[in-house]
Coordinates of C-alpha atoms in Angstrom, one line a residue:
X7 CA 0.0 0.0 0.0
X8 CA 1.3 3.4 -0.9
X9 CA 1.5 5.8 2.1
X10 CA 0.1 9.3 1.6
X11 CA 2.9 11.8 1.1
X12 CA 2.8 14.9 3.3
X13 CA 5.1 17.9 2.5
X14 CA 6.8 19.3 5.6
X15 CA 8.2 22.7 4.8
X16 CA 11.1 23.6 7.2
X17 CA 11.2 19.9 8.0
X18 CA 14.8 19.9 9.0
X19 CA 14.1 22.3 11.8
X20 CA 13.4 21.6 15.5
X21 CA 9.6 21.1 15.3
X22 CA 9.6 20.0 11.7
X23 CA 12.0 17.1 12.2
X24 CA 10.0 15.8 15.2
X25 CA 6.8 16.2 13.2
X26 CA 8.3 14.1 10.4
X27 CA 8.8 11.3 13.0
X28 CA 5.2 11.6 14.2
X29 CA 3.9 11.5 10.6
X30 CA 5.9 8.4 9.8
X31 CA 4.7 6.7 13.1
X32 CA 1.1 7.5 12.1
X33 CA 1.3 5.9 8.7
X34 CA 2.3 8.9 6.5
X35 CA 5.3 9.4 4.2
X36 CA 7.0 12.7 5.2
X37 CA 8.7 14.7 2.4
X38 CA 10.9 17.5 3.6
X39 CA 11.5 20.9 1.9
X40 CA 14.1 23.0 3.6
X41 CA 16.7 25.6 2.5
X42 CA 18.8 25.0 5.6
X43 CA 19.2 28.7 6.3
X44 CA 18.3 28.0 9.9
X45 CA 18.7 24.2 10.2
X46 CA 21.2 21.5 9.9
X47 CA 21.8 18.4 7.8
X48 CA 22.3 16.6 11.1
X49 CA 18.5 16.4 11.4
X50 CA 18.3 14.2 8.3
X51 CA 20.9 11.8 9.8
X52 CA 18.9 11.7 13.0
X53 CA 15.7 10.9 11.1
X54 CA 17.4 8.1 9.3
X55 CA 18.5 6.6 12.6
X56 CA 15.1 6.8 14.1
X57 CA 13.0 5.7 11.1
X58 CA 15.4 3.3 9.5
X59 CA 15.2 4.9 6.1
X60 CA 16.1 8.2 4.3
X61 CA 13.4 10.8 4.3
X62 CA 13.1 12.5 0.9
X63 CA 14.5 16.0 1.2
X64 CA 14.6 18.9 -1.2
X65 CA 17.1 21.7 -0.4
X66 CA 15.0 24.4 -2.1
X67 CA 13.3 27.7 -1.4
X68 CA 9.6 27.5 -0.5
X69 CA 9.1 30.9 -2.3
X70 CA 9.8 29.2 -5.7
X71 CA 6.5 28.4 -7.4
X72 CA 8.1 26.1 -10.1
X73 CA 10.0 24.1 -7.5
X74 CA 6.9 23.6 -5.3
X75 CA 4.9 22.5 -8.3
X76 CA 7.6 20.0 -9.3
X77 CA 7.7 18.5 -5.7
X78 CA 3.9 18.2 -5.5
X79 CA 3.9 16.3 -8.9
X80 CA 7.0 14.2 -8.3
X81 CA 6.0 13.1 -4.8
X82 CA 2.2 13.0 -5.2
X83 CA 1.8 15.3 -2.2
X84 CA -1.6 14.9 -0.4
X85 CA -1.2 17.5 2.4
X86 CA 1.1 20.1 3.8
X87 CA 2.5 21.1 7.2
X88 CA 4.0 24.5 6.8
X89 CA 6.9 25.5 9.2
X90 CA 9.2 27.2 6.8
X91 CA 9.8 30.8 8.0
X92 CA 12.5 33.1 9.3
X93 CA 12.0 33.3 13.1
X94 CA 14.5 35.5 14.9
X95 CA 12.5 38.2 16.7
X96 CA 15.4 40.7 16.9
X97 CA 16.5 40.3 13.3
X98 CA 12.9 40.7 12.1
X99 CA 12.8 44.2 13.7
X100 CA 16.0 45.1 11.7
X101 CA 15.0 43.4 8.4
X102 CA 11.2 43.7 8.2
X103 CA 10.9 43.6 4.4
X104 CA 13.0 40.4 4.3
X105 CA 10.7 38.8 6.9
X106 CA 7.5 39.9 5.2
X107 CA 8.7 38.8 1.8
X108 CA 9.9 35.4 3.0
X109 CA 7.3 34.4 5.6
X110 CA 4.2 35.7 3.8
X111 CA 5.5 35.2 0.3
X112 CA 6.2 31.5 0.9
X113 CA 2.8 31.0 2.4
X114 CA 1.1 32.7 -0.6
X115 CA 3.1 30.7 -3.1
X116 CA 2.3 27.5 -1.2
X117 CA -1.4 28.2 -1.3
X118 CA -1.3 29.0 -5.0
X119 CA 0.4 25.6 -5.7
X120 CA -2.0 23.7 -3.4
X121 CA -5.0 25.2 -5.4
X122 CA -3.3 24.4 -8.7
X123 CA -2.7 20.8 -7.6
X124 CA -6.0 20.3 -5.9
X125 CA -4.4 19.5 -2.5
X126 CA -6.8 21.0 0.1
X127 CA -5.2 20.1 3.5
X128 CA -2.8 22.5 5.3
X129 CA -1.6 22.8 8.9
X130 CA 0.0 26.2 9.5
X131 CA 2.6 26.9 12.2
X132 CA 1.3 29.8 14.2
X133 CA 2.1 31.0 17.7
X134 CA 0.7 31.9 21.1
X135 CA 2.4 35.3 20.6
X136 CA -0.8 36.4 18.9
X137 CA -2.3 36.7 22.4
X138 CA 0.3 39.2 23.6
X139 CA -0.1 40.1 27.3
X140 CA -3.4 38.4 28.0
X141 CA -5.9 39.9 30.4
X142 CA -7.3 36.5 31.4
X143 CA -5.5 33.2 31.9
X144 CA -5.5 30.6 30.6
X145 CA -6.0 31.9 27.0
X146 CA -8.6 30.2 24.8
X147 CA -8.9 30.5 21.0
X148 CA -11.5 33.2 21.7
X149 CA -9.1 35.3 23.6
X150 CA -8.4 38.7 21.9
X151 CA -5.5 38.8 19.4
X152 CA -3.3 41.6 20.5
X153 CA -1.1 43.9 18.3
X154 CA 2.1 42.0 17.5
X155 CA 5.2 43.2 19.4
X156 CA 7.6 42.1 16.6
X157 CA 7.7 41.8 12.8
X158 CA 8.1 38.1 13.2
X159 CA 5.0 37.9 15.4
X160 CA 3.1 40.0 12.9
X161 CA 4.0 37.6 10.1
X162 CA 2.1 34.9 12.1
X163 CA -0.9 37.1 12.6
X164 CA -1.0 38.2 9.0
X165 CA -0.5 34.6 7.9
X166 CA -3.6 33.6 9.9
X167 CA -5.5 36.5 8.3
X168 CA -4.4 35.3 4.8
X169 CA -5.6 31.8 5.5
X170 CA -8.9 33.0 6.9
X171 CA -9.5 35.3 3.9
X172 CA -8.7 32.6 1.3
X173 CA -11.1 30.1 2.9
X174 CA -13.8 32.9 3.3
X175 CA -13.5 33.5 -0.4
X176 CA -14.7 29.9 -1.0
X177 CA -11.4 28.4 -2.2
X178 CA -11.3 24.6 -1.8
X179 CA -8.9 24.5 1.1
X180 CA -9.1 22.9 4.5
X181 CA -6.8 24.7 6.9
X182 CA -5.9 24.6 10.6
X183 CA -3.6 27.1 12.3
X184 CA -1.9 25.7 15.5
X185 CA -1.0 28.3 18.0
X186 CA 2.0 26.8 19.9
X187 CA 3.1 27.7 23.3
X188 CA 6.8 27.0 24.2
X189 CA 8.2 23.8 22.6
X190 CA 11.0 22.1 24.5
X191 CA 12.7 18.7 24.8
X192 CA 13.9 16.4 22.1
X193 CA 13.2 12.9 20.7
X194 CA 13.9 10.4 23.5
X195 CA 16.5 8.6 21.4
X196 CA 18.7 11.7 21.4
X197 CA 19.0 11.6 17.6
X198 CA 17.2 14.8 16.9
X199 CA 16.6 17.9 19.0
X200 CA 16.9 21.7 19.1
X201 CA 20.1 22.9 17.5
X202 CA 20.1 26.7 17.5
X203 CA 22.7 28.4 15.3
X204 CA 24.7 30.7 17.5
X205 CA 23.6 31.9 21.0
X206 CA 20.2 30.3 21.8
X207 CA 17.3 32.7 22.1
X208 CA 15.2 30.2 24.1
X209 CA 15.5 29.3 27.7
X210 CA 16.0 25.5 27.6
X211 CA 18.7 25.3 25.0
X212 CA 20.6 28.0 26.8
X213 CA 20.2 26.0 30.0
X214 CA 21.5 22.8 28.4
X215 CA 24.4 24.6 26.7
X216 CA 25.3 26.3 30.0
X217 CA 25.3 23.0 31.8
X218 CA 27.5 21.5 29.1
X219 CA 30.0 24.4 29.6
X220 CA 29.4 26.0 26.2
X221 CA 27.7 29.1 27.6
X222 CA 28.3 31.3 30.7
X223 CA 25.9 31.8 33.5
X224 CA 22.1 31.9 32.9
X225 CA 20.5 35.3 33.3
X226 CA 16.9 35.3 34.6
X227 CA 15.4 38.5 33.3
X228 CA 13.6 39.9 36.3
X229 CA 12.3 38.4 39.5
X230 CA 9.8 41.1 40.5
X231 CA 6.9 40.1 38.2
X232 CA 3.5 39.5 39.7
X233 CA 3.9 35.7 39.7
X234 CA 4.4 33.1 42.5
X235 CA 8.2 33.4 42.5
X236 CA 8.6 36.7 40.6
X237 CA 9.8 35.2 37.3
X238 CA 7.9 35.0 34.0
X239 CA 5.5 32.1 33.5
X240 CA 5.2 30.1 30.2
X241 CA 3.5 27.0 29.0
X242 CA 6.3 24.5 28.1
X243 CA 5.2 21.7 25.8
X244 CA 7.3 18.7 24.9
X245 CA 8.2 18.9 21.2
X246 CA 6.9 15.3 20.6
X247 CA 3.5 16.2 22.0
X248 CA 3.5 19.2 19.7
X249 CA 4.5 17.0 16.7
X250 CA 1.7 14.7 17.5
X251 CA -0.7 17.6 17.6
X252 CA 0.1 18.3 13.9
X253 CA -0.8 14.7 13.0
X254 CA -4.0 14.9 14.9
X255 CA -4.9 18.2 13.1
X256 CA -4.1 16.7 9.7
X257 CA -6.3 13.6 10.5
X258 CA -9.1 16.0 11.6
X259 CA -9.0 17.8 8.2
X260 CA -8.9 14.5 6.3
X261 CA -12.0 13.4 8.1
X262 CA -13.8 16.6 7.3
X263 CA -16.3 15.9 4.5
X264 CA -16.4 19.5 3.4
X265 CA -13.9 21.1 1.0
X266 CA -13.7 24.5 2.6
X267 CA -12.7 24.9 6.3
X268 CA -10.6 27.1 8.6
X269 CA -10.0 26.8 12.3
X270 CA -7.4 27.6 15.0
X271 CA -6.3 25.5 18.0
X272 CA -4.1 26.1 21.0
X273 CA -1.4 23.6 21.5
X274 CA -0.1 23.7 25.1
X275 CA -0.2 21.7 28.3
X276 CA -2.6 24.1 30.1
X277 CA -0.1 24.6 32.9
X278 CA 2.4 27.4 33.4
X279 CA 5.9 27.0 34.7
X280 CA 8.1 29.9 35.8
X281 CA 11.6 30.5 34.5
X282 CA 13.0 29.7 38.0
X283 CA 10.9 26.6 38.2
X284 CA 12.4 25.4 34.9
X285 CA 15.9 26.1 36.1
X286 CA 15.3 24.2 39.4
X287 CA 13.5 21.3 37.7
X288 CA 16.5 20.9 35.3
X289 CA 18.8 20.7 38.3
X290 CA 16.6 18.1 40.0
X291 CA 16.2 15.9 36.9
X292 CA 19.9 15.9 35.8
X293 CA 21.7 16.4 39.0
X294 CA 23.6 19.3 37.4
X295 CA 23.9 22.5 39.5
X296 CA 23.4 25.5 37.2
X297 CA 25.1 28.9 37.5
X298 CA 22.4 31.5 37.2
X299 CA 21.8 35.0 38.4
X300 CA 18.9 37.5 38.2
X301 CA 19.2 40.5 35.8
X302 CA 16.9 43.3 34.9
X303 CA 13.7 42.8 33.1
X304 CA 13.9 42.3 29.4
X305 CA 11.9 44.6 27.2
X306 CA 8.9 43.0 25.5
X307 CA 8.6 39.9 27.8
X308 CA 5.0 38.9 28.6
X309 CA 4.5 38.3 32.3
X310 CA 2.5 35.1 32.1
X311 CA 0.8 33.1 29.4
X312 CA -0.5 29.5 29.3
X313 CA -3.0 27.6 27.2
X314 CA -6.5 26.4 27.6
X315 CA -6.2 23.4 25.3
X316 CA -9.8 22.1 25.8
X317 CA -10.7 22.7 22.2
X318 CA -7.8 20.6 21.0
X319 CA -8.8 17.8 23.3
X320 CA -12.4 17.8 22.4
X321 CA -12.2 18.3 18.6
X322 CA -8.8 16.9 17.7
X323 CA -8.6 14.2 20.3
X324 CA -5.2 15.5 21.3
X325 CA -3.8 16.2 24.7
X326 CA -0.2 16.7 26.0
X327 CA 1.1 13.6 27.6
X328 CA 4.7 14.3 28.5
X329 CA 5.9 16.3 31.6
X330 CA 8.3 19.2 32.0
X331 CA 10.7 16.8 33.8
X332 CA 10.6 14.4 30.8
X333 CA 11.1 17.3 28.4
X334 CA 14.2 18.6 30.3
X335 CA 15.7 15.1 30.6
X336 CA 15.3 14.6 26.8
X337 CA 16.8 18.0 26.1
X338 CA 19.8 17.2 28.2
X339 CA 20.2 13.7 26.6
X340 CA 20.2 15.5 23.2
X341 CA 22.8 18.1 24.4
X342 CA 25.1 15.3 25.5
X343 CA 24.8 13.6 22.1
X344 CA 25.4 16.8 20.2
X345 CA 28.6 17.6 22.1
X346 CA 29.9 14.1 22.4
X347 CA 33.5 14.0 21.1

C-alpha cells in the first residue's frame, strides 16, 4: 500500500523534524523541503537513525512556485504542514521587508500551488504570541488577538488572516492554524533535538548549553513580576507532544467531509511554569547545578501566558502527555549527544 505523502516545509528544523517522525509513526510518508538557512543536515541523519530509512528532502526555497509545483507532482503530495519561515525576533525588527517577503511570500506561493494541484489540507505553524499580554488566563482560542510586538509575530498574525480570507473566499482548502506555546525537549533517542545556530534565544537550549560548559551563567530576566516566584511564566510543551498535535490536526482535516474549512487551535499543556521553576527542575532531573543570576527585566517579555487546550482535546482528540521533567531530561540527553567528542 502506498503511504500518503505529506510535505513538511522547514522539515529539518526543530519542530519540523520531530513532526516528520510523528507523521511516519502515524502511517504517512513525510517529504521535507528546507533551504537549511536555519537548520542542519544533522536532522536528516537523525531521522534516518530513528525511522530506518532516508526521508526524501529537497534543499530548495519555499518561495519558488516552479520548485513547489515539481515537488507536488513528483512526490504526489496529499497534504502540507508549513513550518518554513524566518523566526529571529530581533532580526525581524531590523529586516522587516526580508521577513514579510519570506514568511508571507512563501505562504502565498504554497497556497497557489495547493490550489493548482487540488491539494486541500494545510496545517499552519502559528504562535501563542498572537495573544500578547493576556488579560485573562488561561488563554482560549476566543481570547483577543493583541497587536504584535515584533515583525516576526506579525507575520504569524497576517499569515492567519491570509488563510482565513482565502477560505472565506470559498477556495477549496481545509486549513488549521496551530497556536503553539513553548516547545522544549527532544526525541527520547537523542538523535534529533533543538540545534540553535549561535547563541540560543530560548531558555531551555541556553540551560543545556550552559550546563554543558558551552555558555556562561544563565540570566533570569527579572524576579519582581506578579507571579508566584517573581519570574515570568510560560507553557512549556514537549516537542513530541507538539509534533503529534500536527498529525491529529491533519487527520481531523482529512475526516472533514467539506472542501472548505478554517479553524485555530491552541497547543499547550494548560499549565504554566516559571523561569526559575524550569531552572530548578532541570537541576533536579539531571543532578547538574546551574550557574544563574537575576538580571533586569527584558523589554517585551510577557509576564504570564499559558493555554486552555480544551478545544484541541475535544475536537482533535489530542492532549499533551509528557511532563516538563521528561522534556528537560530529553533535552539534556540530546545536548550530550550533540557535544559528544
